[in-house]
Amino acid sequence: MSTPVSHQTTNHVPESVARIADLMSTFREQWALCGGWAVDAWLGRESREHVDTDIVIFQDGHRAFFDHMAGWQMVAHDMQVDGGTAEPWNGRPLTLPAHIHARYPVTGEQLPDRVDNAGGQGFGLDVQLNEREGGDWVLRRKPLIALPLSRCVQPSGWGLPTLVPEVLLFYKAKRPRAHDELDFAALLPHLAGEQRSWLHDTISLLKPSHPWLAQLS
């Protein structure tokens, strides 16, 4: 039997996450905690080490985010920019898939020539851009996979808007790295039946031979 993840609010939010939550509390567009810290937000404990804090915003809110982060050093990577480039992001429109590395600059600190170890180079915030249409989160265009926004983001035990476990794992299933496998193993026992079924069916649609499917059955 699955043990649902907790929605009970706790004040024990890790310092690095609390700083980002405070920063984003005045952001006028929708955002949510994602990545490894989001897994821990649902578990209510730190399950592994984290090199940065991941959040998600939407592509149509990118300019508002650029304005909101005035004073931060930001580097954006999308289909138009080489993955390691450290060219400062000037707020230009980003083509999905895209993400933004951000760090608050120490006095006199210059951007590196390349961003090849973002966490080690002080970029403590990794911002994933996603697509929405009407009231839906578009997780994928071909084949079309979409869910209501209210279904994808809910308050976690830390009281923060957080990507729900099954959507977190949907993204991690694309090309699972070692830490993604750890996150899957940590969250799997806590998925309710409908969460498990949705994740199983959605991964099956994209990759019928995915190794996670046997454990989700």
PDB file of C-alpha atoms in Angstrom:
ATOM      1  CA  MET A   1       0.000   0.000   0.000  1.00  0.00           C
ATOM      2  CA  SER A   2       1.274   3.485  -0.853  1.00  0.00           C
ATOM      3  CA  THR A   3       1.890   6.013   1.891  1.00  0.00           C
ATOM      4  CA  PRO A   4       0.869   9.451   0.561  1.00  0.00           C
ATOM      5  CA  VAL A   5       3.399  12.238   0.845  1.00  0.00           C
ATOM      6  CA  SER A   6       2.684  14.724   3.575  1.00  0.00           C
ATOM      7  CA  HIS A   7       0.983  18.069   3.087  1.00  0.00           C
ATOM      8  CA  GLN A   8       1.477  18.994   6.741  1.00  0.00           C
ATOM      9  CA  THR A   9       3.312  22.300   6.977  1.00  0.00           C
ATOM     10  CA  THR A  10       6.646  22.386   8.792  1.00  0.00           C
ATOM     11  CA  ASN A  11       8.901  25.332   9.539  1.00  0.00           C
ATOM     12  CA  HIS A  12      12.066  23.299   8.982  1.00  0.00           C
ATOM     13  CA  VAL A  13      12.771  24.595   5.487  1.00  0.00           C
ATOM     14  CA  PRO A  14      16.463  24.267   4.535  1.00  0.00           C
ATOM     15  CA  GLU A  15      18.228  27.621   4.512  1.00  0.00           C
ATOM     16  CA  SER A  16      19.134  27.568   0.813  1.00  0.00           C
ATOM     17  CA  VAL A  17      15.523  26.839  -0.141  1.00  0.00           C
ATOM     18  CA  ALA A  18      14.159  29.425   2.294  1.00  0.00           C
ATOM     19  CA  ARG A  19      16.330  32.126   0.709  1.00  0.00           C
ATOM     20  CA  ILE A  20      14.952  31.367  -2.753  1.00  0.00           C
ATOM     21  CA  ALA A  21      11.382  31.135  -1.434  1.00  0.00           C
ATOM     22  CA  ASP A  22      11.789  34.576   0.145  1.00  0.00           C
ATOM     23  CA  LEU A  23      13.170  35.938  -3.119  1.00  0.00           C
ATOM     24  CA  MET A  24      10.263  34.509  -5.118  1.00  0.00           C
ATOM     25  CA  SER A  25       7.554  35.512  -2.648  1.00  0.00           C
ATOM     26  CA  THR A  26       7.091  38.825  -4.481  1.00  0.00           C
ATOM     27  CA  PHE A  27       7.357  37.408  -8.003  1.00  0.00           C
ATOM     28  CA  ARG A  28       4.103  38.289  -9.763  1.00  0.00           C
ATOM     29  CA  GLU A  29       4.033  35.208 -12.021  1.00  0.00           C
ATOM     30  CA  GLN A  30       3.538  31.562 -11.106  1.00  0.00           C
ATOM     31  CA  TRP A  31       6.551  29.581  -9.922  1.00  0.00           C
ATOM     32  CA  ALA A  32       7.184  26.311  -8.100  1.00  0.00           C
ATOM     33  CA  LEU A  33       9.970  24.394  -6.397  1.00  0.00           C
ATOM     34  CA  CYS A  34      11.200  21.462  -8.505  1.00  0.00           C
ATOM     35  CA  GLY A  35      14.221  19.169  -8.739  1.00  0.00           C
ATOM     36  CA  GLY A  36      15.792  17.381  -5.797  1.00  0.00           C
ATOM     37  CA  TRP A  37      14.699  19.831  -3.115  1.00  0.00           C
ATOM     38  CA  ALA A  38      11.098  19.362  -4.257  1.00  0.00           C
ATOM     39  CA  VAL A  39      11.485  15.625  -3.660  1.00  0.00           C
ATOM     40  CA  ASP A  40      12.670  16.378  -0.136  1.00  0.00           C
ATOM     41  CA  ALA A  41       9.835  18.858   0.391  1.00  0.00           C
ATOM     42  CA  TRP A  42       7.379  15.998  -0.153  1.00  0.00           C
ATOM     43  CA  LEU A  43       9.381  13.553   1.941  1.00  0.00           C
ATOM     44  CA  GLY A  44       9.836  16.043   4.775  1.00  0.00           C
ATOM     45  CA  ARG A  45      13.536  15.256   5.081  1.00  0.00           C
ATOM     46  CA  GLU A  46      16.801  15.768   3.220  1.00  0.00           C
ATOM     47  CA  SER A  47      17.349  12.545   1.294  1.00  0.00           C
ATOM     48  CA  ARG A  48      20.594  13.449  -0.489  1.00  0.00           C
ATOM     49  CA  GLU A  49      23.039  16.288  -1.159  1.00  0.00           C
ATOM     50  CA  HIS A  50      21.994  19.148  -3.441  1.00  0.00           C
ATOM     51  CA  VAL A  51      24.292  21.421  -5.422  1.00  0.00           C
ATOM     52  CA  ASP A  52      21.634  24.046  -6.154  1.00  0.00           C
ATOM     53  CA  THR A  53      17.954  24.908  -5.830  1.00  0.00           C
ATOM     54  CA  ASP A  54      15.689  24.277  -8.816  1.00  0.00           C
ATOM     55  CA  ILE A  55      12.518  26.197  -9.526  1.00  0.00           C
ATOM     56  CA  VAL A  56      10.197  26.285 -12.503  1.00  0.00           C
ATOM     57  CA  ILE A  57       8.623  29.308 -14.177  1.00  0.00           C
ATOM     58  CA  PHE A  58       6.755  29.629 -17.447  1.00  0.00           C
ATOM     59  CA  GLN A  59       8.106  30.795 -20.776  1.00  0.00           C
ATOM     60  CA  ASP A  60       5.574  33.611 -21.031  1.00  0.00           C
ATOM     61  CA  GLY A  61       6.782  34.958 -17.676  1.00  0.00           C
ATOM     62  CA  HIS A  62      10.458  35.085 -18.559  1.00  0.00           C
ATOM     63  CA  ARG A  63      10.623  38.867 -18.893  1.00  0.00           C
ATOM     64  CA  ALA A  64       8.956  39.385 -15.528  1.00  0.00           C
ATOM     65  CA  PHE A  65      11.551  37.041 -14.035  1.00  0.00           C
ATOM     66  CA  PHE A  66      14.405  38.967 -15.668  1.00  0.00           C
ATOM     67  CA  ASP A  67      13.112  42.202 -14.151  1.00  0.00           C
ATOM     68  CA  HIS A  68      12.508  40.550 -10.790  1.00  0.00           C
ATOM     69  CA  MET A  69      16.118  39.321 -10.607  1.00  0.00           C
ATOM     70  CA  ALA A  70      17.751  42.714 -11.128  1.00  0.00           C
ATOM     71  CA  GLY A  71      21.272  42.650  -9.699  1.00  0.00           C
ATOM     72  CA  TRP A  72      21.750  38.898 -10.159  1.00  0.00           C
ATOM     73  CA  GLN A  73      24.152  37.355 -12.653  1.00  0.00           C
ATOM     74  CA  MET A  74      22.191  35.141 -15.034  1.00  0.00           C
ATOM     75  CA  VAL A  75      23.161  32.855 -17.899  1.00  0.00           C
ATOM     76  CA  ALA A  76      20.457  31.330 -20.102  1.00  0.00           C
ATOM     77  CA  HIS A  77      20.809  28.181 -22.166  1.00  0.00           C
ATOM     78  CA  ASP A  78      18.354  27.182 -24.875  1.00  0.00           C
ATOM     79  CA  MET A  79      18.391  25.813 -28.415  1.00  0.00           C
ATOM     80  CA  GLN A  80      20.112  29.003 -29.607  1.00  0.00           C
ATOM     81  CA  VAL A  81      23.025  28.955 -27.145  1.00  0.00           C
ATOM     82  CA  ASP A  82      25.727  26.365 -26.556  1.00  0.00           C
ATOM     83  CA  GLY A  83      25.251  24.546 -23.251  1.00  0.00           C
ATOM     84  CA  GLY A  84      28.426  25.803 -21.586  1.00  0.00           C
ATOM     85  CA  THR A  85      28.270  29.409 -22.726  1.00  0.00           C
ATOM     86  CA  ALA A  86      28.528  32.033 -19.993  1.00  0.00           C
ATOM     87  CA  GLU A  87      27.160  34.971 -21.990  1.00  0.00           C
ATOM     88  CA  PRO A  88      25.030  37.108 -19.628  1.00  0.00           C
ATOM     89  CA  TRP A  89      21.311  36.761 -20.258  1.00  0.00           C
ATOM     90  CA  ASN A  90      19.857  40.091 -21.361  1.00  0.00           C
ATOM     91  CA  GLY A  91      16.210  39.084 -21.086  1.00  0.00           C
ATOM     92  CA  ARG A  92      15.958  37.840 -24.659  1.00  0.00           C
ATOM     93  CA  PRO A  93      13.068  35.448 -25.415  1.00  0.00           C
ATOM     94  CA  LEU A  94      14.079  31.845 -24.771  1.00  0.00           C
ATOM     95  CA  THR A  95      13.246  28.876 -26.977  1.00  0.00           C
ATOM     96  CA  LEU A  96      12.169  25.730 -25.152  1.00  0.00           C
ATOM     97  CA  PRO A  97      13.743  23.634 -23.796  1.00  0.00           C
ATOM     98  CA  ALA A  98      15.531  26.291 -21.770  1.00  0.00           C
ATOM     99  CA  HIS A  99      16.892  26.970 -18.326  1.00  0.00           C
ATOM    100  CA  ILE A 100      18.626  29.817 -16.503  1.00  0.00           C
ATOM    101  CA  HIS A 101      21.562  29.665 -14.083  1.00  0.00           C
ATOM    102  CA  ALA A 102      21.541  32.516 -11.569  1.00  0.00           C
ATOM    103  CA  ARG A 103      23.784  33.677  -8.750  1.00  0.00           C
ATOM    104  CA  TYR A 104      23.956  36.760  -6.586  1.00  0.00           C
ATOM    105  CA  PRO A 105      27.314  38.344  -7.369  1.00  0.00           C
ATOM    106  CA  VAL A 106      30.005  38.844  -4.794  1.00  0.00           C
ATOM    107  CA  THR A 107      31.537  42.322  -5.156  1.00  0.00           C
ATOM    108  CA  GLY A 108      33.803  42.381  -8.185  1.00  0.00           C
ATOM    109  CA  GLU A 109      33.051  38.785  -9.160  1.00  0.00           C
ATOM    110  CA  GLN A 110      32.967  38.307 -12.933  1.00  0.00           C
ATOM    111  CA  LEU A 111      31.158  35.627 -14.881  1.00  0.00           C
ATOM    112  CA  PRO A 112      33.334  32.616 -15.766  1.00  0.00           C
ATOM    113  CA  ASP A 113      34.318  31.965 -19.369  1.00  0.00           C
ATOM    114  CA  ARG A 114      32.079  28.900 -19.401  1.00  0.00           C
ATOM    115  CA  VAL A 115      29.406  27.481 -17.122  1.00  0.00           C
ATOM    116  CA  ASP A 116      30.495  23.845 -16.938  1.00  0.00           C
ATOM    117  CA  ASN A 117      29.999  23.268 -13.199  1.00  0.00           C
ATOM    118  CA  ALA A 118      27.145  25.596 -12.283  1.00  0.00           C
ATOM    119  CA  GLY A 119      26.833  24.596  -8.635  1.00  0.00           C
ATOM    120  CA  GLY A 120      30.585  24.683  -8.098  1.00  0.00           C
ATOM    121  CA  GLN A 121      30.756  28.091  -9.773  1.00  0.00           C
ATOM    122  CA  GLY A 122      28.288  29.589  -7.343  1.00  0.00           C
ATOM    123  CA  PHE A 123      25.139  29.401  -9.450  1.00  0.00           C
ATOM    124  CA  GLY A 124      22.854  28.323  -6.636  1.00  0.00           C
ATOM    125  CA  LEU A 125      19.613  28.812  -8.551  1.00  0.00           C
ATOM    126  CA  ASP A 126      18.637  26.760 -11.607  1.00  0.00           C
ATOM    127  CA  VAL A 127      15.433  27.947 -13.285  1.00  0.00           C
ATOM    128  CA  GLN A 128      13.576  25.598 -15.626  1.00  0.00           C
ATOM    129  CA  LEU A 129      11.273  27.177 -18.215  1.00  0.00           C
ATOM    130  CA  ASN A 130       8.079  25.403 -19.165  1.00  0.00           C
ATOM    131  CA  GLU A 131       5.030  25.994 -21.322  1.00  0.00           C
ATOM    132  CA  ARG A 132       1.448  26.676 -20.337  1.00  0.00           C
ATOM    133  CA  GLU A 133      -1.642  27.129 -22.433  1.00  0.00           C
ATOM    134  CA  GLY A 134      -4.824  28.437 -20.884  1.00  0.00           C
ATOM    135  CA  GLY A 135      -5.176  26.679 -17.567  1.00  0.00           C
ATOM    136  CA  ASP A 136      -2.965  23.734 -18.530  1.00  0.00           C
ATOM    137  CA  TRP A 137       0.688  22.897 -18.065  1.00  0.00           C
ATOM    138  CA  VAL A 138       1.991  21.506 -21.350  1.00  0.00           C
ATOM    139  CA  LEU A 139       4.470  18.846 -20.296  1.00  0.00           C
ATOM    140  CA  ARG A 140       5.143  17.749 -23.863  1.00  0.00           C
ATOM    141  CA  ARG A 141       3.936  18.747 -27.326  1.00  0.00           C
ATOM    142  CA  LYS A 142       4.503  15.566 -29.337  1.00  0.00           C
ATOM    143  CA  PRO A 143       2.675  13.534 -28.238  1.00  0.00           C
ATOM    144  CA  LEU A 144       0.611  16.106 -26.381  1.00  0.00           C
ATOM    145  CA  ILE A 145       0.746  15.596 -22.614  1.00  0.00           C
ATOM    146  CA  ALA A 146      -0.931  18.291 -20.525  1.00  0.00           C
ATOM    147  CA  LEU A 147      -2.436  18.624 -17.076  1.00  0.00           C
ATOM    148  CA  PRO A 148      -4.338  21.411 -15.301  1.00  0.00           C
ATOM    149  CA  LEU A 149      -1.926  23.785 -13.572  1.00  0.00           C
ATOM    150  CA  SER A 150      -3.677  23.189 -10.265  1.00  0.00           C
ATOM    151  CA  ARG A 151      -2.988  19.481 -10.656  1.00  0.00           C
ATOM    152  CA  CYS A 152       0.750  19.999 -11.260  1.00  0.00           C
ATOM    153  CA  VAL A 153       1.629  22.418  -8.452  1.00  0.00           C
ATOM    154  CA  GLN A 154       0.462  22.063  -4.864  1.00  0.00           C
ATOM    155  CA  PRO A 155       1.702  23.270  -1.467  1.00  0.00           C
ATOM    156  CA  SER A 156       4.213  20.802  -0.008  1.00  0.00           C
ATOM    157  CA  GLY A 157       4.932  20.220   3.657  1.00  0.00           C
ATOM    158  CA  TRP A 158       7.261  23.218   3.565  1.00  0.00           C
ATOM    159  CA  GLY A 159       4.332  25.459   2.659  1.00  0.00           C
ATOM    160  CA  LEU A 160       5.825  26.255  -0.764  1.00  0.00           C
ATOM    161  CA  PRO A 161       4.335  25.790  -4.233  1.00  0.00           C
ATOM    162  CA  THR A 162       5.939  22.522  -5.298  1.00  0.00           C
ATOM    163  CA  LEU A 163       5.779  20.343  -8.402  1.00  0.00           C
ATOM    164  CA  VAL A 164       3.780  17.229  -7.481  1.00  0.00           C
ATOM    165  CA  PRO A 165       5.723  13.944  -7.162  1.00  0.00           C
ATOM    166  CA  GLU A 166       4.443  12.230 -10.305  1.00  0.00           C
ATOM    167  CA  VAL A 167       5.258  15.248 -12.513  1.00  0.00           C
ATOM    168  CA  LEU A 168       8.684  15.572 -10.883  1.00  0.00           C
ATOM    169  CA  LEU A 169       9.379  11.937 -11.749  1.00  0.00           C
ATOM    170  CA  PHE A 170       7.953  12.329 -15.258  1.00  0.00           C
ATOM    171  CA  TYR A 171      10.683  14.863 -16.022  1.00  0.00           C
ATOM    172  CA  LYS A 172      13.353  12.818 -14.270  1.00  0.00           C
ATOM    173  CA  ALA A 173      12.396   9.726 -16.304  1.00  0.00           C
ATOM    174  CA  LYS A 174      13.500  11.307 -19.575  1.00  0.00           C
ATOM    175  CA  ARG A 175      17.210  10.544 -19.116  1.00  0.00           C
ATOM    176  CA  PRO A 176      17.659   9.341 -15.537  1.00  0.00           C
ATOM    177  CA  ARG A 177      20.967  10.193 -13.911  1.00  0.00           C
ATOM    178  CA  ALA A 178      22.228   8.668 -10.668  1.00  0.00           C
ATOM    179  CA  HIS A 179      20.475  11.266  -8.509  1.00  0.00           C
ATOM    180  CA  ASP A 180      17.242  10.835 -10.493  1.00  0.00           C
ATOM    181  CA  GLU A 181      17.307   7.133  -9.690  1.00  0.00           C
ATOM    182  CA  LEU A 182      17.717   8.005  -6.006  1.00  0.00           C
ATOM    183  CA  ASP A 183      14.776  10.399  -6.191  1.00  0.00           C
ATOM    184  CA  PHE A 184      12.608   7.780  -7.887  1.00  0.00           C
ATOM    185  CA  ALA A 185      13.453   5.205  -5.225  1.00  0.00           C
ATOM    186  CA  ALA A 186      12.712   7.710  -2.453  1.00  0.00           C
ATOM    187  CA  LEU A 187       9.338   8.851  -3.801  1.00  0.00           C
ATOM    188  CA  LEU A 188       8.018   5.568  -5.209  1.00  0.00           C
ATOM    189  CA  PRO A 189       6.728   4.152  -1.885  1.00  0.00           C
ATOM    190  CA  HIS A 190       4.787   7.375  -1.292  1.00  0.00           C
ATOM    191  CA  LEU A 191       2.927   7.570  -4.609  1.00  0.00           C
ATOM    192  CA  ALA A 192      -0.824   7.089  -4.277  1.00  0.00           C
ATOM    193  CA  GLY A 193      -2.505   4.711  -6.720  1.00  0.00           C
ATOM    194  CA  GLU A 194      -3.641   7.360  -9.188  1.00  0.00           C
ATOM    195  CA  GLN A 195      -0.239   9.060  -9.127  1.00  0.00           C
ATOM    196  CA  ARG A 196       1.492   5.760  -9.842  1.00  0.00           C
ATOM    197  CA  SER A 197      -0.971   4.892 -12.635  1.00  0.00           C
ATOM    198  CA  TRP A 198      -0.585   8.276 -14.337  1.00  0.00           C
ATOM    199  CA  LEU A 199       3.209   8.084 -14.217  1.00  0.00           C
ATOM    200  CA  HIS A 200       3.227   4.496 -15.493  1.00  0.00           C
ATOM    201  CA  ASP A 201       0.867   5.239 -18.387  1.00  0.00           C
ATOM    202  CA  THR A 202       2.636   8.451 -19.368  1.00  0.00           C
ATOM    203  CA  ILE A 203       6.126   6.936 -19.364  1.00  0.00           C
ATOM    204  CA  SER A 204       4.761   3.927 -21.301  1.00  0.00           C
ATOM    205  CA  LEU A 205       3.469   6.275 -23.971  1.00  0.00           C
ATOM    206  CA  LEU A 206       6.940   7.717 -24.508  1.00  0.00           C
ATOM    207  CA  LYS A 207       9.211   4.756 -23.783  1.00  0.00           C
ATOM    208  CA  PRO A 208       7.527   1.338 -23.445  1.00  0.00           C
ATOM    209  CA  SER A 209      10.832  -0.256 -22.381  1.00  0.00           C
ATOM    210  CA  HIS A 210      11.631   2.215 -19.591  1.00  0.00           C
ATOM    211  CA  PRO A 211      13.135   0.382 -16.581  1.00  0.00           C
ATOM    212  CA  TRP A 212      10.910   2.234 -14.085  1.00  0.00           C
ATOM    213  CA  LEU A 213       7.722   0.706 -15.510  1.00  0.00           C
ATOM    214  CA  ALA A 214       8.125  -2.660 -13.788  1.00  0.00           C
ATOM    215  CA  GLN A 215       8.324  -0.956 -10.390  1.00  0.00           C
ATOM    216  CA  LEU A 216       5.319   1.236 -11.169  1.00  0.00           C
ATOM    217  CA  SER A 217       3.113  -1.685 -12.224  1.00  0.00           C
TER     218      SER A 217
END
